[in-house]
Amino acid sequence: MMIFTSIYGVVDGLFVSNFAGKTAFAAINLVMPFIMVLGGIGFMIGTGGTALVSKTLGEGQQEEANRYFSMMILFTALLGVLLAVFGVVCMRPVAQFLGATPEMLDDCVRYGRIVIAFTGAFMLQNVFQSFLIAAEKPKLGLAATVAAGVTNMALDALFVAGFRWGIAGAAIATGLSQCVGGLFPLVYFLRPNTSRLRLVKTRLELRPMLNACGNGSSELMSNISSSIVSMLYNFQLLKYIGEDGVSAYGVLMYVQFIFIAISIGYSIGVSPIVSYHYGAENTAEMKSLLRKSITLTLTVGVALTALAIAAAGPFAYIFVGFDDSLFALTKHAFRLFSFSFLLAGFNIFCSGFFTALGNGAVSALISFLRVLVFQASSVIILPLFLDIDGIWWAITVSEVLAAIVSAVFLL
């Protein structure tokens, strides 16, 4: 699910960069952090809510689990509407705050407002990615994500390449695909089905919602921190390189979405299992899952790093092959950036593991230190010694420091 979600998110960038130009491409990358903060609230509700529901299932309380599940979906839908209104109204001042140049500003506002209008569907899609696993219907989640991805790619080809609607066409394609990914599972749960969970009549209760949001705060913290760090990257790149630097960083982010999606997907997939056995007090099974997961994440990290270094040229060419100087910059940057994949999966799993145990404080601390403290400070300090290369090395330094923190908490 996470890999397909990342792939169809990348498609926007491919079509915009090749058919609308690098200014429009830079505009998307500039406003994307704000869009991801709003959608990231769905991840918070989904991961925290899934841990609560899975633990309740492990304790054998089926009706209570259904009530919590229904409450989280209702809360997500209502909050999504409010955030969409807020985002649309604030888009222009936010784009200006993020440093949009006069040439980029209109594209930033146009793309941001259209995509943010679909925030409710985007949040539901994020929430259901976790809950479909707890409901023992991961294949249905994959089917919904693939359907959303195919919708996005087909509409990008039609709106951007065919009708030449530019950045607005890419935004409409993204929004409609999120409707497919968010509303398809909703319709499934509203009808009689064979899953472990049901949507039932419920009302909003403060305590379980605060419990879920507090436990899932690490995922929100990760999204907010990543967005803030992306803003810092853009500020630094505009300072050291200019618009080409923002475009190069955009390529890195799009490819990273796909690579990191493997680790995020594993974490989302294994967390409900950990929560279930935690509720059922199956300690031996939890320890086995922990050992195997650490081995798997570290092994995959080595493989992804090798692949990223080897494929730096082709990845850069796909996005910015139309501009020789931008291609050379992006290729060089990606080879340095690739070493961050060595430990990223381990850190993502550790944060998700503590969320699954209901320990949102440790999970949030790992995410907070990994991104907002270590990476933000690295992207500010390293360029003072390593010039532009310091910007590209910043994420690797932050992953190493975060791995030390994660290991200490595990021990």
mmCIF file of N, CA and C in Angstrom, residues 100-203:
data_model
loop_
_atom_site.group_PDB
_atom_site.id
_atom_site.type_symbol
_atom_site.label_atom_id
_atom_site.label_comp_id
_atom_site.label_asym_id
_atom_site.label_seq_id
_atom_site.Cartn_x
_atom_site.Cartn_y
_atom_site.Cartn_z
ATOM 1 N N ALA A 100 8.032 31.551 -1.546
ATOM 2 C CA ALA A 100 7.689 31.491 -2.961
ATOM 3 C C ALA A 100 8.115 32.780 -3.664
ATOM 4 N N THR A 101 8.821 32.639 -4.764
ATOM 5 C CA THR A 101 9.191 33.795 -5.567
ATOM 6 C C THR A 101 7.966 34.293 -6.325
ATOM 7 N N PRO A 102 7.995 35.532 -6.845
ATOM 8 C CA PRO A 102 6.849 36.030 -7.614
ATOM 9 C C PRO A 102 6.475 35.114 -8.777
ATOM 10 N N GLU A 103 7.478 34.467 -9.401
ATOM 11 C CA GLU A 103 7.200 33.560 -10.518
ATOM 12 C C GLU A 103 6.507 32.284 -10.059
ATOM 13 N N MET A 104 6.768 31.869 -8.827
ATOM 14 C CA MET A 104 6.227 30.614 -8.309
ATOM 15 C C MET A 104 4.911 30.780 -7.561
ATOM 16 N N LEU A 105 4.613 31.990 -7.084
ATOM 17 C CA LEU A 105 3.524 32.186 -6.130
ATOM 18 C C LEU A 105 2.172 31.704 -6.642
ATOM 19 N N ASP A 106 1.789 32.107 -7.838
ATOM 20 C CA ASP A 106 0.471 31.716 -8.362
ATOM 21 C C ASP A 106 0.346 30.203 -8.508
ATOM 22 N N ASP A 107 1.431 29.550 -8.964
ATOM 23 C CA ASP A 107 1.405 28.091 -9.081
ATOM 24 C C ASP A 107 1.287 27.438 -7.714
ATOM 25 N N CYS A 108 1.981 27.982 -6.725
ATOM 26 C CA CYS A 108 1.898 27.444 -5.361
ATOM 27 C C CYS A 108 0.465 27.501 -4.841
ATOM 28 N N VAL A 109 -0.163 28.657 -5.002
ATOM 29 C CA VAL A 109 -1.518 28.853 -4.481
ATOM 30 C C VAL A 109 -2.512 27.972 -5.237
ATOM 31 N N ARG A 110 -2.383 27.928 -6.567
ATOM 32 C CA ARG A 110 -3.322 27.143 -7.377
ATOM 33 C C ARG A 110 -3.243 25.661 -7.018
ATOM 34 N N TYR A 111 -2.040 25.103 -6.982
ATOM 35 C CA TYR A 111 -1.878 23.678 -6.670
ATOM 36 C C TYR A 111 -2.312 23.392 -5.230
ATOM 37 N N GLY A 112 -1.864 24.234 -4.296
ATOM 38 C CA GLY A 112 -2.153 23.992 -2.885
ATOM 39 C C GLY A 112 -3.635 24.015 -2.577
ATOM 40 N N ARG A 113 -4.354 25.009 -3.097
ATOM 41 C CA ARG A 113 -5.775 25.116 -2.797
ATOM 42 C C ARG A 113 -6.571 23.941 -3.352
ATOM 43 N N ILE A 114 -6.246 23.499 -4.548
ATOM 44 C CA ILE A 114 -6.992 22.380 -5.141
ATOM 45 C C ILE A 114 -6.761 21.101 -4.353
ATOM 46 N N VAL A 115 -5.501 20.800 -4.048
ATOM 47 C CA VAL A 115 -5.190 19.558 -3.327
ATOM 48 C C VAL A 115 -5.748 19.594 -1.908
ATOM 49 N N ILE A 116 -5.620 20.720 -1.232
ATOM 50 C CA ILE A 116 -6.086 20.823 0.155
ATOM 51 C C ILE A 116 -7.604 20.700 0.242
ATOM 52 N N ALA A 117 -8.315 21.066 -0.808
ATOM 53 C CA ALA A 117 -9.774 20.911 -0.807
ATOM 54 C C ALA A 117 -10.187 19.453 -0.614
ATOM 55 N N PHE A 118 -9.288 18.526 -0.943
ATOM 56 C CA PHE A 118 -9.564 17.093 -0.794
ATOM 57 C C PHE A 118 -8.942 16.514 0.484
ATOM 58 N N THR A 119 -8.603 17.362 1.454
ATOM 59 C CA THR A 119 -7.920 16.908 2.670
ATOM 60 C C THR A 119 -8.695 15.828 3.413
ATOM 61 N N GLY A 120 -10.028 15.938 3.485
ATOM 62 C CA GLY A 120 -10.828 14.926 4.184
ATOM 63 C C GLY A 120 -10.631 13.543 3.598
ATOM 64 N N ALA A 121 -10.659 13.443 2.258
ATOM 65 C CA ALA A 121 -10.451 12.151 1.597
ATOM 66 C C ALA A 121 -9.036 11.650 1.831
ATOM 67 N N PHE A 122 -8.050 12.557 1.789
ATOM 68 C CA PHE A 122 -6.654 12.178 2.016
ATOM 69 C C PHE A 122 -6.458 11.621 3.423
ATOM 70 N N MET A 123 -7.069 12.272 4.422
ATOM 71 C CA MET A 123 -6.959 11.792 5.792
ATOM 72 C C MET A 123 -7.625 10.438 5.968
ATOM 73 N N LEU A 124 -8.795 10.242 5.367
ATOM 74 C CA LEU A 124 -9.464 8.939 5.450
ATOM 75 C C LEU A 124 -8.610 7.847 4.812
ATOM 76 N N GLN A 125 -7.976 8.169 3.695
ATOM 77 C CA GLN A 125 -7.104 7.190 3.053
ATOM 78 C C GLN A 125 -5.968 6.784 3.988
ATOM 79 N N ASN A 126 -5.346 7.762 4.652
ATOM 80 C CA ASN A 126 -4.264 7.466 5.591
ATOM 81 C C ASN A 126 -4.750 6.636 6.776
ATOM 82 N N VAL A 127 -5.933 6.961 7.289
ATOM 83 C CA VAL A 127 -6.486 6.232 8.433
ATOM 84 C C VAL A 127 -6.794 4.784 8.059
ATOM 85 N N PHE A 128 -7.429 4.581 6.917
ATOM 86 C CA PHE A 128 -7.819 3.226 6.520
ATOM 87 C C PHE A 128 -6.620 2.341 6.204
ATOM 88 N N GLN A 129 -5.487 2.930 5.807
ATOM 89 C CA GLN A 129 -4.303 2.113 5.539
ATOM 90 C C GLN A 129 -3.903 1.322 6.778
ATOM 91 N N SER A 130 -4.071 1.919 7.949
ATOM 92 C CA SER A 130 -3.759 1.210 9.198
ATOM 93 C C SER A 130 -4.902 0.294 9.629
ATOM 94 N N PHE A 131 -6.131 0.796 9.561
ATOM 95 C CA PHE A 131 -7.264 0.032 10.082
ATOM 96 C C PHE A 131 -7.583 -1.206 9.242
ATOM 97 N N LEU A 132 -7.293 -1.185 7.951
ATOM 98 C CA LEU A 132 -7.560 -2.363 7.125
ATOM 99 C C LEU A 132 -6.665 -3.529 7.523
ATOM 100 N N ILE A 133 -5.498 -3.227 8.083
ATOM 101 C CA ILE A 133 -4.617 -4.294 8.567
ATOM 102 C C ILE A 133 -5.173 -4.866 9.862
ATOM 103 N N ALA A 134 -5.610 -3.986 10.759
ATOM 104 C CA ALA A 134 -6.218 -4.457 12.007
ATOM 105 C C ALA A 134 -7.489 -5.251 11.731
ATOM 106 N N ALA A 135 -8.202 -4.902 10.645
ATOM 107 C CA ALA A 135 -9.432 -5.612 10.267
ATOM 108 C C ALA A 135 -9.140 -6.915 9.531
ATOM 109 N N GLU A 136 -7.834 -7.237 9.360
ATOM 110 C CA GLU A 136 -7.390 -8.449 8.656
ATOM 111 C C GLU A 136 -7.815 -8.425 7.190
ATOM 112 N N LYS A 137 -7.765 -7.245 6.565
ATOM 113 C CA LYS A 137 -8.071 -7.089 5.148
ATOM 114 C C LYS A 137 -6.975 -6.280 4.442
ATOM 115 N N PRO A 138 -5.717 -6.696 4.585
ATOM 116 C CA PRO A 138 -4.639 -5.925 3.940
ATOM 117 C C PRO A 138 -4.724 -5.945 2.420
ATOM 118 N N LYS A 139 -5.235 -7.038 1.844
ATOM 119 C CA LYS A 139 -5.354 -7.103 0.381
ATOM 120 C C LYS A 139 -6.364 -6.078 -0.128
ATOM 121 N N LEU A 140 -7.413 -5.838 0.651
ATOM 122 C CA LEU A 140 -8.387 -4.820 0.271
ATOM 123 C C LEU A 140 -7.731 -3.443 0.306
ATOM 124 N N GLY A 141 -6.878 -3.215 1.310
ATOM 125 C CA GLY A 141 -6.145 -1.951 1.380
ATOM 126 C C GLY A 141 -5.246 -1.761 0.175
ATOM 127 N N LEU A 142 -4.572 -2.832 -0.230
ATOM 128 C CA LEU A 142 -3.724 -2.766 -1.420
ATOM 129 C C LEU A 142 -4.558 -2.483 -2.660
ATOM 130 N N ALA A 143 -5.707 -3.136 -2.784
ATOM 131 C CA ALA A 143 -6.582 -2.916 -3.945
ATOM 132 C C ALA A 143 -7.047 -1.465 -4.011
ATOM 133 N N ALA A 144 -7.405 -0.889 -2.866
ATOM 134 C CA ALA A 144 -7.850 0.504 -2.832
ATOM 135 C C ALA A 144 -6.725 1.445 -3.232
ATOM 136 N N THR A 145 -5.524 1.148 -2.762
ATOM 137 C CA THR A 145 -4.384 2.002 -3.078
ATOM 138 C C THR A 145 -4.013 1.903 -4.549
ATOM 139 N N VAL A 146 -4.027 0.690 -5.094
ATOM 140 C CA VAL A 146 -3.736 0.514 -6.515
ATOM 141 C C VAL A 146 -4.778 1.238 -7.371
ATOM 142 N N ALA A 147 -6.042 1.133 -6.970
ATOM 143 C CA ALA A 147 -7.102 1.829 -7.704
ATOM 144 C C ALA A 147 -6.877 3.336 -7.679
ATOM 145 N N ALA A 148 -6.483 3.856 -6.508
ATOM 146 C CA ALA A 148 -6.190 5.286 -6.400
ATOM 147 C C ALA A 148 -4.994 5.665 -7.270
ATOM 148 N N GLY A 149 -3.970 4.823 -7.257
ATOM 149 C CA GLY A 149 -2.775 5.099 -8.050
ATOM 150 C C GLY A 149 -3.043 5.094 -9.542
ATOM 151 N N VAL A 150 -3.789 4.104 -9.997
ATOM 152 C CA VAL A 150 -4.133 4.030 -11.423
ATOM 153 C C VAL A 150 -4.970 5.247 -11.826
ATOM 154 N N THR A 151 -5.898 5.642 -10.951
ATOM 155 C CA THR A 151 -6.717 6.838 -11.217
ATOM 156 C C THR A 151 -5.837 8.071 -11.368
ATOM 157 N N ASN A 152 -4.881 8.224 -10.455
ATOM 158 C CA ASN A 152 -4.010 9.392 -10.499
ATOM 159 C C ASN A 152 -3.161 9.428 -11.764
ATOM 160 N N MET A 153 -2.565 8.299 -12.098
ATOM 161 C CA MET A 153 -1.690 8.259 -13.268
ATOM 162 C C MET A 153 -2.467 8.488 -14.558
ATOM 163 N N ALA A 154 -3.647 7.881 -14.652
ATOM 164 C CA ALA A 154 -4.466 8.059 -15.858
ATOM 165 C C ALA A 154 -4.922 9.506 -16.000
ATOM 166 N N LEU A 155 -5.351 10.112 -14.888
ATOM 167 C CA LEU A 155 -5.820 11.494 -14.948
ATOM 168 C C LEU A 155 -4.670 12.479 -15.158
ATOM 169 N N ASP A 156 -3.478 12.157 -14.626
ATOM 170 C CA ASP A 156 -2.307 12.998 -14.920
ATOM 171 C C ASP A 156 -2.015 13.008 -16.417
ATOM 172 N N ALA A 157 -2.046 11.819 -17.014
ATOM 173 C CA ALA A 157 -1.797 11.728 -18.456
ATOM 174 C C ALA A 157 -2.845 12.519 -19.236
ATOM 175 N N LEU A 158 -4.097 12.456 -18.791
ATOM 176 C CA LEU A 158 -5.187 13.140 -19.488
ATOM 177 C C LEU A 158 -5.147 14.652 -19.261
ATOM 178 N N PHE A 159 -5.053 15.060 -17.979
ATOM 179 C CA PHE A 159 -5.164 16.488 -17.649
ATOM 180 C C PHE A 159 -3.889 17.275 -17.949
ATOM 181 N N VAL A 160 -2.720 16.685 -17.605
ATOM 182 C CA VAL A 160 -1.454 17.417 -17.743
ATOM 183 C C VAL A 160 -0.864 17.264 -19.139
ATOM 184 N N ALA A 161 -0.713 16.003 -19.575
ATOM 185 C CA ALA A 161 -0.110 15.773 -20.888
ATOM 186 C C ALA A 161 -1.107 15.962 -22.031
ATOM 187 N N GLY A 162 -2.367 15.583 -21.805
ATOM 188 C CA GLY A 162 -3.367 15.671 -22.867
ATOM 189 C C GLY A 162 -4.008 17.040 -22.986
ATOM 190 N N PHE A 163 -4.700 17.469 -21.939
ATOM 191 C CA PHE A 163 -5.414 18.748 -21.968
ATOM 192 C C PHE A 163 -4.508 19.953 -21.711
ATOM 193 N N ARG A 164 -3.258 19.705 -21.245
ATOM 194 C CA ARG A 164 -2.299 20.767 -20.953
ATOM 195 C C ARG A 164 -2.828 21.741 -19.892
ATOM 196 N N TRP A 165 -3.448 21.189 -18.839
ATOM 197 C CA TRP A 165 -3.943 22.012 -17.741
ATOM 198 C C TRP A 165 -2.840 22.368 -16.750
ATOM 199 N N GLY A 166 -1.649 21.848 -16.977
ATOM 200 C CA GLY A 166 -0.511 22.197 -16.136
ATOM 201 C C GLY A 166 -0.660 21.768 -14.693
ATOM 202 N N ILE A 167 -0.254 22.664 -13.785
ATOM 203 C CA ILE A 167 -0.206 22.339 -12.366
ATOM 204 C C ILE A 167 -1.600 22.102 -11.788
ATOM 205 N N ALA A 168 -2.617 22.778 -12.339
ATOM 206 C CA ALA A 168 -3.989 22.572 -11.874
ATOM 207 C C ALA A 168 -4.468 21.163 -12.229
ATOM 208 N N GLY A 169 -4.091 20.673 -13.406
ATOM 209 C CA GLY A 169 -4.471 19.321 -13.800
ATOM 210 C C GLY A 169 -3.866 18.273 -12.889
ATOM 211 N N ALA A 170 -2.598 18.482 -12.497
ATOM 212 C CA ALA A 170 -1.946 17.542 -11.574
ATOM 213 C C ALA A 170 -2.637 17.547 -10.223
ATOM 214 N N ALA A 171 -3.048 18.734 -9.760
ATOM 215 C CA ALA A 171 -3.720 18.841 -8.468
ATOM 216 C C ALA A 171 -5.083 18.156 -8.480
ATOM 217 N N ILE A 172 -5.841 18.361 -9.560
ATOM 218 C CA ILE A 172 -7.161 17.717 -9.672
ATOM 219 C C ILE A 172 -7.008 16.200 -9.720
ATOM 220 N N ALA A 173 -6.019 15.720 -10.456
ATOM 221 C CA ALA A 173 -5.774 14.277 -10.546
ATOM 222 C C ALA A 173 -5.448 13.693 -9.176
ATOM 223 N N THR A 174 -4.618 14.392 -8.408
ATOM 224 C CA THR A 174 -4.268 13.930 -7.062
ATOM 225 C C THR A 174 -5.495 13.884 -6.158
ATOM 226 N N GLY A 175 -6.289 14.952 -6.184
ATOM 227 C CA GLY A 175 -7.472 15.014 -5.327
ATOM 228 C C GLY A 175 -8.486 13.930 -5.630
ATOM 229 N N LEU A 176 -8.747 13.690 -6.907
ATOM 230 C CA LEU A 176 -9.722 12.659 -7.283
ATOM 231 C C LEU A 176 -9.218 11.263 -6.920
ATOM 232 N N SER A 177 -7.917 11.048 -7.048
ATOM 233 C CA SER A 177 -7.361 9.745 -6.671
ATOM 234 C C SER A 177 -7.466 9.516 -5.169
ATOM 235 N N GLN A 178 -7.320 10.590 -4.382
ATOM 236 C CA GLN A 178 -7.477 10.462 -2.929
ATOM 237 C C GLN A 178 -8.916 10.135 -2.556
ATOM 238 N N CYS A 179 -9.860 10.621 -3.343
ATOM 239 C CA CYS A 179 -11.271 10.251 -3.119
ATOM 240 C C CYS A 179 -11.467 8.749 -3.302
ATOM 241 N N VAL A 180 -10.810 8.191 -4.321
ATOM 242 C CA VAL A 180 -10.896 6.739 -4.548
ATOM 243 C C VAL A 180 -10.291 5.991 -3.363
ATOM 244 N N GLY A 181 -9.096 6.414 -2.927
ATOM 245 C CA GLY A 181 -8.408 5.730 -1.827
ATOM 246 C C GLY A 181 -9.088 5.891 -0.479
ATOM 247 N N GLY A 182 -9.799 7.009 -0.272
ATOM 248 C CA GLY A 182 -10.435 7.237 1.019
ATOM 249 C C GLY A 182 -11.868 6.759 1.106
ATOM 250 N N LEU A 183 -12.622 6.893 0.008
ATOM 251 C CA LEU A 183 -14.052 6.578 0.048
ATOM 252 C C LEU A 183 -14.350 5.112 -0.256
ATOM 253 N N PHE A 184 -13.484 4.447 -1.013
ATOM 254 C CA PHE A 184 -13.703 3.022 -1.314
ATOM 255 C C PHE A 184 -13.721 2.169 -0.042
ATOM 256 N N PRO A 185 -12.734 2.311 0.876
ATOM 257 C CA PRO A 185 -12.809 1.549 2.131
ATOM 258 C C PRO A 185 -13.997 1.962 2.995
ATOM 259 N N LEU A 186 -14.355 3.255 2.957
ATOM 260 C CA LEU A 186 -15.490 3.720 3.750
ATOM 261 C C LEU A 186 -16.776 3.027 3.319
ATOM 262 N N VAL A 187 -16.976 2.905 2.018
ATOM 263 C CA VAL A 187 -18.162 2.207 1.499
ATOM 264 C C VAL A 187 -18.135 0.740 1.917
ATOM 265 N N TYR A 188 -16.932 0.135 1.895
ATOM 266 C CA TYR A 188 -16.805 -1.274 2.282
ATOM 267 C C TYR A 188 -17.263 -1.490 3.728
ATOM 268 N N PHE A 189 -16.796 -0.641 4.640
ATOM 269 C CA PHE A 189 -17.137 -0.820 6.054
ATOM 270 C C PHE A 189 -18.580 -0.421 6.356
ATOM 271 N N LEU A 190 -19.178 0.428 5.532
ATOM 272 C CA LEU A 190 -20.576 0.791 5.740
ATOM 273 C C LEU A 190 -21.539 -0.331 5.353
ATOM 274 N N ARG A 191 -21.055 -1.251 4.518
ATOM 275 C CA ARG A 191 -21.876 -2.384 4.076
ATOM 276 C C ARG A 191 -21.555 -3.624 4.911
ATOM 277 N N PRO A 192 -22.420 -4.638 4.923
ATOM 278 C CA PRO A 192 -22.082 -5.904 5.593
ATOM 279 C C PRO A 192 -20.802 -6.485 4.994
ATOM 280 N N ASN A 193 -19.877 -6.928 5.836
ATOM 281 C CA ASN A 193 -18.593 -7.427 5.332
ATOM 282 C C ASN A 193 -18.062 -8.524 6.242
ATOM 283 N N THR A 194 -16.932 -9.110 5.861
ATOM 284 C CA THR A 194 -16.370 -10.253 6.585
ATOM 285 C C THR A 194 -15.130 -9.882 7.397
ATOM 286 N N SER A 195 -14.899 -8.600 7.636
ATOM 287 C CA SER A 195 -13.694 -8.171 8.345
ATOM 288 C C SER A 195 -13.882 -8.288 9.854
ATOM 289 N N ARG A 196 -12.807 -8.038 10.604
ATOM 290 C CA ARG A 196 -12.853 -8.086 12.061
ATOM 291 C C ARG A 196 -13.512 -6.851 12.651
ATOM 292 N N LEU A 197 -13.683 -5.787 11.840
ATOM 293 C CA LEU A 197 -14.212 -4.525 12.357
ATOM 294 C C LEU A 197 -15.493 -4.119 11.636
ATOM 295 N N ARG A 198 -16.347 -3.379 12.319
ATOM 296 C CA ARG A 198 -17.602 -2.883 11.753
ATOM 297 C C ARG A 198 -17.755 -1.402 12.122
ATOM 298 N N LEU A 199 -18.400 -0.656 11.241
ATOM 299 C CA LEU A 199 -18.815 0.696 11.585
ATOM 300 C C LEU A 199 -20.162 0.624 12.278
ATOM 301 N N VAL A 200 -20.236 1.133 13.498
ATOM 302 C CA VAL A 200 -21.466 1.085 14.286
ATOM 303 C C VAL A 200 -21.818 2.501 14.733
ATOM 304 N N LYS A 201 -23.014 2.658 15.263
ATOM 305 C CA LYS A 201 -23.412 3.956 15.789
ATOM 306 C C LYS A 201 -22.534 4.301 16.983
ATOM 307 N N THR A 202 -22.057 5.536 16.997
ATOM 308 C CA THR A 202 -21.160 5.944 18.068
ATOM 309 C C THR A 202 -21.262 7.457 18.258
ATOM 310 N N ARG A 203 -20.595 7.930 19.250
ATOM 311 C CA ARG A 203 -20.486 9.370 19.472
ATOM 312 C C ARG A 203 -19.050 9.672 19.865
#
